[in-house]
XYZ file of C-alpha atoms in Angstrom:
551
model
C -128.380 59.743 -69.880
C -126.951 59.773 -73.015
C -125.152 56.915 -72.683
C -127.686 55.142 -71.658
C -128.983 55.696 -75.216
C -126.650 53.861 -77.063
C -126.589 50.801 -75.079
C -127.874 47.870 -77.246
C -130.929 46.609 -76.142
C -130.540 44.416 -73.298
C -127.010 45.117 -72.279
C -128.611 46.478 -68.658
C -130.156 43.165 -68.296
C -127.606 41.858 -68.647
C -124.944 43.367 -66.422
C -127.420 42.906 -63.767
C -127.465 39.245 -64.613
C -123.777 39.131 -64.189
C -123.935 41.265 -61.696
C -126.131 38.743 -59.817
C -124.070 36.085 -60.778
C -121.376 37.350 -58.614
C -123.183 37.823 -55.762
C -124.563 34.464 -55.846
C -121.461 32.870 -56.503
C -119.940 34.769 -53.584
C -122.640 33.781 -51.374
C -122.546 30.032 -51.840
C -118.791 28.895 -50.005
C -120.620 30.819 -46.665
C -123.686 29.379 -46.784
C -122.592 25.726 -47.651
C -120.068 25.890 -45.199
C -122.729 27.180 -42.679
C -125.060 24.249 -43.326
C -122.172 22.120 -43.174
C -121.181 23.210 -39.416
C -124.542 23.316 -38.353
C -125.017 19.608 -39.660
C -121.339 18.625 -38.206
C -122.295 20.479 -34.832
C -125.526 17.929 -34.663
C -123.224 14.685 -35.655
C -121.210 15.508 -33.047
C -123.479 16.226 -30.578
C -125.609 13.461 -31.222
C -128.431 12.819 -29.735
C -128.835 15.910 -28.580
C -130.683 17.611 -31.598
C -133.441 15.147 -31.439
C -134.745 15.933 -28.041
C -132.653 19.380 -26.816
C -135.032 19.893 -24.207
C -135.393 16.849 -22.659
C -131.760 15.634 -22.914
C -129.052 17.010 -21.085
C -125.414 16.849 -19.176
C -127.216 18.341 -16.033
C -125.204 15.139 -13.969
C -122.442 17.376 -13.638
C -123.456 20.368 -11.329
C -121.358 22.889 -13.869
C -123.805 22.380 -16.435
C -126.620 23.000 -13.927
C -124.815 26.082 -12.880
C -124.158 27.810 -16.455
C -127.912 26.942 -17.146
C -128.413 29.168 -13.854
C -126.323 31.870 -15.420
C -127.783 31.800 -18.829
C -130.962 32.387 -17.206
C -130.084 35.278 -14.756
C -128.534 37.383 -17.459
C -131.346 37.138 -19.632
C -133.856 38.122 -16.260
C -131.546 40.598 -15.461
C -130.821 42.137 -18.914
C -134.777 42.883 -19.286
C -135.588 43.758 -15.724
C -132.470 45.829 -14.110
C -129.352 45.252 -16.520
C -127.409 48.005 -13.803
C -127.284 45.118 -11.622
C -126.267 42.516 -13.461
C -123.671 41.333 -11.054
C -126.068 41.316 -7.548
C -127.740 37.845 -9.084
C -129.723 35.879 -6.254
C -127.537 34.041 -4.892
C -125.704 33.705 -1.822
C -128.326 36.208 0.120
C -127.307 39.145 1.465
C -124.040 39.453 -0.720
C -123.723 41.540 -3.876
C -121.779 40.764 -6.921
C -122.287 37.490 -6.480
C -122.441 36.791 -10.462
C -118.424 37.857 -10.584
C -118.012 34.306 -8.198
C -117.966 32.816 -11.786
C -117.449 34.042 -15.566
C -121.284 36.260 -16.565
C -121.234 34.574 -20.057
C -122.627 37.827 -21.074
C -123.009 37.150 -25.113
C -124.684 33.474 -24.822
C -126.849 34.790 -22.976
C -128.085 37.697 -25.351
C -127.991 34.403 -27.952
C -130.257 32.494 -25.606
C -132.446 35.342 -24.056
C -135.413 35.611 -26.916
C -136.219 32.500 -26.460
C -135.652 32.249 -22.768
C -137.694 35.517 -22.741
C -140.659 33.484 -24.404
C -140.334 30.997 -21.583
C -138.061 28.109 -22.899
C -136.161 26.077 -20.401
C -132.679 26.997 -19.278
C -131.397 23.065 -20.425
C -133.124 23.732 -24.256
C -131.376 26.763 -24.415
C -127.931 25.594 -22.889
C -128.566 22.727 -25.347
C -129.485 25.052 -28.316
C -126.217 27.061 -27.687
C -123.740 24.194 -27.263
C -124.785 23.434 -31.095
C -124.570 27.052 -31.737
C -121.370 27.513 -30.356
C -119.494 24.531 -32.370
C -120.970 25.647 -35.306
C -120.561 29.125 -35.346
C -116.618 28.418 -34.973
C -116.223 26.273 -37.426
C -118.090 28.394 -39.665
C -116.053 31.456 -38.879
C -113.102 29.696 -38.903
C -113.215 28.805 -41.882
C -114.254 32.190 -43.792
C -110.954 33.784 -42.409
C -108.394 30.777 -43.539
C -110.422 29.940 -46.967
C -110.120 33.711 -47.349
C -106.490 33.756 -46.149
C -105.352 30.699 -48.336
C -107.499 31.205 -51.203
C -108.862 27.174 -50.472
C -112.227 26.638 -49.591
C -110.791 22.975 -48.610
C -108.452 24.464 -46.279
C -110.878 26.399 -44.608
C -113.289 24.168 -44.016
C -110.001 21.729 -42.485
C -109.447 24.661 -39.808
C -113.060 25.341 -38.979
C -113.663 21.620 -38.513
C -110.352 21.491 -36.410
C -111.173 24.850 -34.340
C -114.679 23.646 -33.587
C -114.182 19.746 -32.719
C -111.174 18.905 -30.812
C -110.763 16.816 -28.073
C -111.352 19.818 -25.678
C -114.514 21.356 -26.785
C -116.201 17.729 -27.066
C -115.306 16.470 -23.931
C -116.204 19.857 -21.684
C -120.144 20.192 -22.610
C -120.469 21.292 -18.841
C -118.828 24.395 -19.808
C -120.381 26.148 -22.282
C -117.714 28.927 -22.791
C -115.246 26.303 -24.591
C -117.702 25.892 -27.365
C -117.701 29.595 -28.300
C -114.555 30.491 -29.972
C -116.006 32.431 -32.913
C -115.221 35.951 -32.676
C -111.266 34.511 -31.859
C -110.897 34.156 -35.978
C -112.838 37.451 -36.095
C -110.129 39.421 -33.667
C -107.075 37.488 -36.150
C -108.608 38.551 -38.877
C -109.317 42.543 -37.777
C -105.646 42.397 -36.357
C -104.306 40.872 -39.738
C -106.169 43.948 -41.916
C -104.906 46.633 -39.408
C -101.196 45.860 -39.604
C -101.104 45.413 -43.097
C -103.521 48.028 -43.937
C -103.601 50.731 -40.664
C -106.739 52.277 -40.879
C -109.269 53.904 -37.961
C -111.805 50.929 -39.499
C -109.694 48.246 -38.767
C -108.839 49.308 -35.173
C -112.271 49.592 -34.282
C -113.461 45.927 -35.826
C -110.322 44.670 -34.096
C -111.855 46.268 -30.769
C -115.460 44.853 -31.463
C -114.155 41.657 -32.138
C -111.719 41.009 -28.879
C -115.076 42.572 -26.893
C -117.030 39.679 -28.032
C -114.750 37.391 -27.395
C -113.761 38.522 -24.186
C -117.493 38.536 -23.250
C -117.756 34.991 -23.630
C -115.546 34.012 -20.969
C -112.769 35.577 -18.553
C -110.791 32.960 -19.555
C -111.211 33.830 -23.306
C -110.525 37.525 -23.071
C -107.082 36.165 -21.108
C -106.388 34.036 -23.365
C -107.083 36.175 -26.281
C -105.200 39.024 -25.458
C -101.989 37.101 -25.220
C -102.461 35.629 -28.624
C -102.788 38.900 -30.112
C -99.890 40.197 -28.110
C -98.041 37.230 -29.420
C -99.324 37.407 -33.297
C -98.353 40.932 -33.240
C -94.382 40.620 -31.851
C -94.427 37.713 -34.715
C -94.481 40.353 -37.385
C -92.270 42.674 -36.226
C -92.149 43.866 -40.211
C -95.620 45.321 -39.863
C -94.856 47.721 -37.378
C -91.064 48.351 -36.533
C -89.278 51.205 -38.171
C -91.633 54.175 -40.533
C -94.871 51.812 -40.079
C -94.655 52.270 -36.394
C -96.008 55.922 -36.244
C -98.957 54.576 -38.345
C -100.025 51.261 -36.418
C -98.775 51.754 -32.756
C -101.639 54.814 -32.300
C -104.077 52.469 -34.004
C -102.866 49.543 -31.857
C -103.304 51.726 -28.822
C -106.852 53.113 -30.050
C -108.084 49.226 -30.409
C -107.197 48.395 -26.667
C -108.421 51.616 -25.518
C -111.997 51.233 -27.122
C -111.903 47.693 -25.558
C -111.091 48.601 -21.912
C -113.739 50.934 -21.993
C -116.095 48.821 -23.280
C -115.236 46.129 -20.896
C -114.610 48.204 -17.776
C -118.284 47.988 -16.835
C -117.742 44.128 -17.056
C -114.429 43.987 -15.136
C -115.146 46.236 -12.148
C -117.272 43.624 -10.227
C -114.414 41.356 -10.472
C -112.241 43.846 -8.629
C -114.244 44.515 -6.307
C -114.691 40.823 -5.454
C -110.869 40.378 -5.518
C -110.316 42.826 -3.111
C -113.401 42.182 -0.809
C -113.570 38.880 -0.775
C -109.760 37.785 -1.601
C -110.911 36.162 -4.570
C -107.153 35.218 -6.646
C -105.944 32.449 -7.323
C -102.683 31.214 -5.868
C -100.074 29.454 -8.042
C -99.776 26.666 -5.706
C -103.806 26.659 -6.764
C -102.823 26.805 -10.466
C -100.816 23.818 -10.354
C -102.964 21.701 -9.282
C -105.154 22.873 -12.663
C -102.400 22.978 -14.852
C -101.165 20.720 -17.715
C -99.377 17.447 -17.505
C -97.339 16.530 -21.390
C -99.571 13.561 -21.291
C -102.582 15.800 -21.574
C -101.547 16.412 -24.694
C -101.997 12.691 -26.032
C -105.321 12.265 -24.328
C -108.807 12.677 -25.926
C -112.275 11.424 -25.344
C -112.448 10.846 -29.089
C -113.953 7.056 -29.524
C -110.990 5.319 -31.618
C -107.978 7.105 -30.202
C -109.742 6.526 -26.369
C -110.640 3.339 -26.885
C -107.421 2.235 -28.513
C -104.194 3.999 -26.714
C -105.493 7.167 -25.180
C -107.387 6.231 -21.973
C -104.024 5.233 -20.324
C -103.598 9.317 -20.834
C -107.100 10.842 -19.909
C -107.330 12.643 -16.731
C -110.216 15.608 -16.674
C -108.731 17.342 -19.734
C -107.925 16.391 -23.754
C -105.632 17.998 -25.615
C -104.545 15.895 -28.650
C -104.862 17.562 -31.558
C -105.447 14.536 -34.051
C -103.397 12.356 -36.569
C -104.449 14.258 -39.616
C -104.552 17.664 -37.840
C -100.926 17.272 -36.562
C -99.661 15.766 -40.188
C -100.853 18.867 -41.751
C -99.421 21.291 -39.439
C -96.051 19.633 -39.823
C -96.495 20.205 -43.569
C -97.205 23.903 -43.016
C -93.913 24.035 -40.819
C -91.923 21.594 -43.220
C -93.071 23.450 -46.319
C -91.827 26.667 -44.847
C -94.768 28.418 -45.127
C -95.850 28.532 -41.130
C -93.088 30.825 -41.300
C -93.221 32.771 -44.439
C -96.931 33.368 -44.196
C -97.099 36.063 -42.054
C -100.707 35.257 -41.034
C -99.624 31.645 -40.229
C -96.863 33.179 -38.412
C -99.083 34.203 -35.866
C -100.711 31.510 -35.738
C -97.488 29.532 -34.473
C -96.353 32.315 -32.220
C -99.900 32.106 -30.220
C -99.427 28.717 -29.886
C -95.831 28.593 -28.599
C -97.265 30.634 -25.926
C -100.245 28.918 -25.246
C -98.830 25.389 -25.050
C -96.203 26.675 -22.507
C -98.626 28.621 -20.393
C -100.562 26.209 -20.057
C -98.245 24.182 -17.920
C -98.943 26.916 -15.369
C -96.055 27.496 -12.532
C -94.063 25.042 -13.924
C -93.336 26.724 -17.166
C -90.611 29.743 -15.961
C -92.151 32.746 -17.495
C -95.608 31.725 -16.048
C -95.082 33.956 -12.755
C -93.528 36.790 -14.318
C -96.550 36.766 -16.608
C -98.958 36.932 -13.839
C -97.234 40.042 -12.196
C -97.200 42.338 -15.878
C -100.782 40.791 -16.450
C -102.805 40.764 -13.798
C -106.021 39.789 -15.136
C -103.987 36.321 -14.930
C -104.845 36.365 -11.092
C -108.312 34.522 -11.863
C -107.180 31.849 -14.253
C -107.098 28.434 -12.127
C -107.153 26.037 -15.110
C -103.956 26.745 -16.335
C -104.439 23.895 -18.900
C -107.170 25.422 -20.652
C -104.793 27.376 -22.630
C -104.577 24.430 -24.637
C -107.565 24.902 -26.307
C -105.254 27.975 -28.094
C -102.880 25.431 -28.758
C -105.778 23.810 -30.585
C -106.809 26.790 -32.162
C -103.182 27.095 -33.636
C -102.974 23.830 -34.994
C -106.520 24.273 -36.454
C -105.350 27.050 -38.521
C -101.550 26.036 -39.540
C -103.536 22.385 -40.837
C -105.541 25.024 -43.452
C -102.276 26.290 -44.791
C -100.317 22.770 -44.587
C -103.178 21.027 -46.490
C -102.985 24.364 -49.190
C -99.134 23.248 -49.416
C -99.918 19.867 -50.223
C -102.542 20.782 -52.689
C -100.909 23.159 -54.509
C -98.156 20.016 -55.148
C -100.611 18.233 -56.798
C -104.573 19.511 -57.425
C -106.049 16.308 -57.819
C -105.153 15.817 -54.229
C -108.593 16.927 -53.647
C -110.271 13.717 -53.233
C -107.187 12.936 -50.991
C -108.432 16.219 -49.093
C -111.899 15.002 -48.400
C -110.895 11.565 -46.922
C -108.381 13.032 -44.834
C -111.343 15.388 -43.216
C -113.519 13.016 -42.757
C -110.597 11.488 -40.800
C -110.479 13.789 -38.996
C -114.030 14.172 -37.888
C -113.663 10.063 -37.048
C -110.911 10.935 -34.733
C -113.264 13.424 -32.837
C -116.280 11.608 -33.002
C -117.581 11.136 -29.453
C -121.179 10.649 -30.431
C -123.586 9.145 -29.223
C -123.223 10.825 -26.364
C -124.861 9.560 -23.167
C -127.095 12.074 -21.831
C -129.218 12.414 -19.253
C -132.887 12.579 -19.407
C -134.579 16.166 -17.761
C -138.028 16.244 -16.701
C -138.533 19.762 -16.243
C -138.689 22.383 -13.574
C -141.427 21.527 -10.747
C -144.686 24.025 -11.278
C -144.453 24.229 -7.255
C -141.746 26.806 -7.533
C -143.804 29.368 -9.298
C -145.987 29.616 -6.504
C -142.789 31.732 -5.207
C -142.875 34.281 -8.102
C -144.699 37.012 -6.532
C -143.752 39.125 -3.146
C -140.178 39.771 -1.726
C -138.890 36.064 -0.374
C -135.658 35.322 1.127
C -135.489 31.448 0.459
C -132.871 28.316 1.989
C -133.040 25.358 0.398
C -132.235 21.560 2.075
C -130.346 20.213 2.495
C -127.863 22.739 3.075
C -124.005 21.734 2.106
C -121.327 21.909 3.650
C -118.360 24.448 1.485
C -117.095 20.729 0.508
C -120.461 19.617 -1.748
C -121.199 23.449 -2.591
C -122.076 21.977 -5.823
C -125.284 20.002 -4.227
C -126.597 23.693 -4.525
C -127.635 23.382 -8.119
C -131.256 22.071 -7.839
C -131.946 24.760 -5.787
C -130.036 27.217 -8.351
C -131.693 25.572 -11.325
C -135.237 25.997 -9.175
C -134.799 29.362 -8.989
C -135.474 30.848 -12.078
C -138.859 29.782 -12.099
C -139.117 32.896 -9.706
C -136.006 34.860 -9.348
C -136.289 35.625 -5.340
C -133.328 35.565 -2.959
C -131.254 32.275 -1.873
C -129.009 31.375 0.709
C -127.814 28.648 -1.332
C -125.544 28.637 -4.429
C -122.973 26.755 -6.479
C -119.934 29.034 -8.022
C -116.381 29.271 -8.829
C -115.810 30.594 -5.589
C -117.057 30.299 -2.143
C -117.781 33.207 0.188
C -117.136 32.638 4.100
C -120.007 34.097 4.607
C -121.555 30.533 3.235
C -118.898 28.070 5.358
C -120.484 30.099 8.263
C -124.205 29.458 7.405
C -123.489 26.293 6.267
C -121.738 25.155 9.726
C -124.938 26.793 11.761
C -127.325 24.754 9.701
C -126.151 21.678 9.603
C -128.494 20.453 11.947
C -131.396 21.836 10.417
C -133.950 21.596 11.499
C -132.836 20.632 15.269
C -131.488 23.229 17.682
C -131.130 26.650 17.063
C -131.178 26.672 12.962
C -134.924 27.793 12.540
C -133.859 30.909 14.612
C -130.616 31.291 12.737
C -132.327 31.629 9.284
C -135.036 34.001 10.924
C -131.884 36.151 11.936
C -130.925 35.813 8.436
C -134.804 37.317 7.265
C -135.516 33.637 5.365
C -139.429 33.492 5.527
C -139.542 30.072 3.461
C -137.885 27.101 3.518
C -137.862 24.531 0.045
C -136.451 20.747 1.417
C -135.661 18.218 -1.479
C -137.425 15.429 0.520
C -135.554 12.801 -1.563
C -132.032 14.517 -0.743
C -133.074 15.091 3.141
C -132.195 11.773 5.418
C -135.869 10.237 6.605
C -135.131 11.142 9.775
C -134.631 14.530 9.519
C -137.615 14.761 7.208
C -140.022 12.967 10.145
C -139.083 15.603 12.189
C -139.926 18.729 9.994
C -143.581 18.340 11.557
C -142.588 18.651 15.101
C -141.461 22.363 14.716
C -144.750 24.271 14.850
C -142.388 27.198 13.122
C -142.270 25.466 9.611
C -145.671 25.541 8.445
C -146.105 23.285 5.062
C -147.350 25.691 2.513
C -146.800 23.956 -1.158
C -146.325 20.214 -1.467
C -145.535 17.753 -4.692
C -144.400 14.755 -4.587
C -140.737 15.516 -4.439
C -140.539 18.894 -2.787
C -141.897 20.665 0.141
C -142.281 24.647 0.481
C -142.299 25.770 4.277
C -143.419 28.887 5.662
C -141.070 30.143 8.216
C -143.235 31.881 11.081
């Protein structure tokens, strides 16, 4: 109180003022940087802002299928979140959801506004753009914070976030959502240099998220901390292990219990169903070195790198490569400890991701067995990526620190970068909405087949039928996923000559009471002689889809 009193007037004021100051001035790198994702997310998804509800990638049936997904969880999450897993799909069976990854956290970013009735395309639209921006932004908080360059971290976020594999794999909407990976780095990063109970747990949150995102990710994320870890051996060998090896141990225990909920359906598929994945399986999905010159990106494509492209891009760019040499030339990649990890996670990832071929690939599955559901082996590039994303931040802060009025250098070299990327425009597909027919299906307990029916070999025809469904959530025969049940082959071998023979009195054995036919997918034939089986009694009619009553 009494100093208060001899203040000079104003001098309150003013530390407030300065005070404010601060704050403001601390504020403005993460909310420029935001707007600047966000904007570089809609340049390089382009059109797709100006219409994200009517344009989509729904010609490939995975898009159609993590639409479905997206849309379960948020049903499921508001009506019976216990059974998450026992989605409506392939009717009778039960954790049917762990046939693919749940894509648990884009789907609590999508579900208000699936909740207030969007479509599952807007909101599969919405979150591609989230997803790319949300890295980048992330990203580059942790390196601009790391290097003490703003430059250099928005290199890394804009490296992290577009890259030959997350704009050439829209279908899957898991690759776009790397943001809590710079999150788990960072947690990690505080923890061994500072071991504390509060790092341990953020490191624990972080990884959750992550992992929550996609199986693949939490795979692919715990090896990179494994390996960022052994590559500061400093941090933890000797006196310092006492201190970090409990807290270490405390993360991954909070983790596992967090995710155990999450992982037990996938056990219980791998043991009921066989669900694994072979390595002879793997290899077919693994990486080729010429994967790693290929990339959808418009100038390298159009000039050298469609001789390369098969179904996957890894190059990581002119610009992005030249700076990571410059990290590794400059000595810092190795000096850093934070880049450090950063080269030891992608080491590993770039030879992992050459599957059974690389030697320590088997061995690797046998001490890890969560490795038993990867199939696309080469999808551990996109670590390989992330790597180079964040060793570019710390070569470009090399180069800078040479020379500061490199800056302007700095900005032409991103936008260079960007150029490489660049895809856009990209050619989308127009989508004219969900029939009204199918809501007539909302209320009652229905057990629905949809035709035509597939055989195992075009599972992926399945996806109308999917997509369909959530405008009313009963049971369906039918389905799309990452793995096929022989219950299906079965059903889809005794229906295949629907609706001749005995396949109306299979499907009554199977309790179907209604039957939806795609009347432009069904052969004219076979549509002529729906009529002639007094047990299919036309309920619902439009002008491409026909709801049968089964009597």
């Amino acid at each position: 109180m009494f100093d208060s009193l001899n203040r000079p007037p104003g001098a309150e004021t003013s530390r407030r003022s300065i005070a404010g100051k601060r704050r403001t001035t601390r504020l403005a790198f993460p909310i420029a940087s935001l707007l600047l994702f966000i904007l570089l997310a809609v340049v390089h998804t382009w059109p797709l802002a100006t219409a994200p509800g009517r344009l989509s990638r729904n010609d490939a049936p995975d898009t159609v299928h993590k639409e479905w997904i997206l849309a379960w969880d948020a049903h499921q999450l508001a009506h019976d979140p216990l059974r998450l897993f026992d989605s409506n799909i392939f009717y009778p069976k039960r954790n049917t959801l762990a046939y693919s990854d749940h894509l648990v956290v884009q789907a609590l970013m999508g579900a208000p506004l699936l909740w207030l009735g969007a479509s599952p395309v807007l909101v599969y639209n919405l979150l591609i753009i989230t997803g790319l921006a949300l890295t980048g932004w992330v990203t580059s908080l942790v390196v601009a914070r790391w290097t003490g360059n703003r430059l250099a971290g928005v290199f890394s976020g804009s490296l992290m976030a577009f890259n030959a594999l997350t704009l050439t794999r829209f279908p899957q909407i898991q690759d776009q959502h790397m943001e809590f990976f710079p999150l788990a780095l960072w947690a990690l990063d505080c923890l061994l240099t500072t071991p504390r109970v509060a790092y341990a747990v953020q490191l624990a949150g972080w990884f959750v998220l992550q992992a929550l995102t996609c199986g693949y990710l939490m795979v692919f994320t715990s090896l990179s901390l494994i390996a960022a870890v052994a590559a500061r051996p400093l941090d933890w060998v000797g006196p310092r292990f006492r201190r970090v090896a409990p807290l270490l141990l405390l993360s991954a225990g909070l983790a596992a219990l967090v995710l155990t909920p999450f992982l037990l359906p996938y056990l219980r598929v791998s043991r009921e169903e066989g669900f694994t994945r072979s390595l002879a399986e793997v290899s077919e999905f693994s990486a080729h070195l010429t994967d790693y010159l290929a990339t959808g990106g418009r100038f390298h494509f159009n000039l050298w790198s469609h001789r390369f492209f098969r179904a996957d891009g890894l190059f990581p760019g002119l610009v992005a490569s030249g700076l990571a040499v410059a990290a590794l030339i400059s000595g810092v990649a190795w000096k850093d400890r934070r880049a450090r990890m950063a080269v030891a996670f992608g080491v590993v990832a770039f030879g992992v991701s050459f599957g059974p071929a690389f030697p320590l690939y088997a061995p690797l599955c046998r001490v890890f067995p969560l490795m038993a559901g990867i199939r696309g082996a080469v999808r551990f590039g996109q670590l390989f990526l992330a790597a180079i994303a964040i060793l570019a931040g710390f070569g470009w802060t090399q180069l800078q620190r040479s020379d500061r009025r490199l800056a302007a250098l700095g900005i032409v070299l991103l936008l260079g970068a960007h150029l490489e990327a660049l895809r856009a425009p990209i050619q989308y597909r127009l989508f004219g909405g969900i029939s009204p027919i199918f809501d007539n299906l909302k209320t009652g307990h229905k057990v629905i087949a949809c035709f035509p029916f597939p055989h195992a070999g075009a599972i992926s025809e399945n996806v109308d039928c999917m997509l369909a469904s959530t405008r009313f959530w009963q049971p369906i025969l039918n389905a799309n996923s990452s793995f096929t049940p022989e219950l299906y082959v079965r059903e889809a071998a005794a229906l295949d000559a629907f609706p001749e023979g005995s396949t109306l009195q299979y499907l009554r054995q199977l309790g179907v009471t209604h039957v939806i036919v795609f009347t432009n997918k069904l052969s004219p034939p076979r549509l002529a002689h729906l009529d002639e089986h007094p047990e299919l009694v036309l309920w619902k009619a439009d002008e491409a889809v026909r709801i049968y009553l089964l009597n």
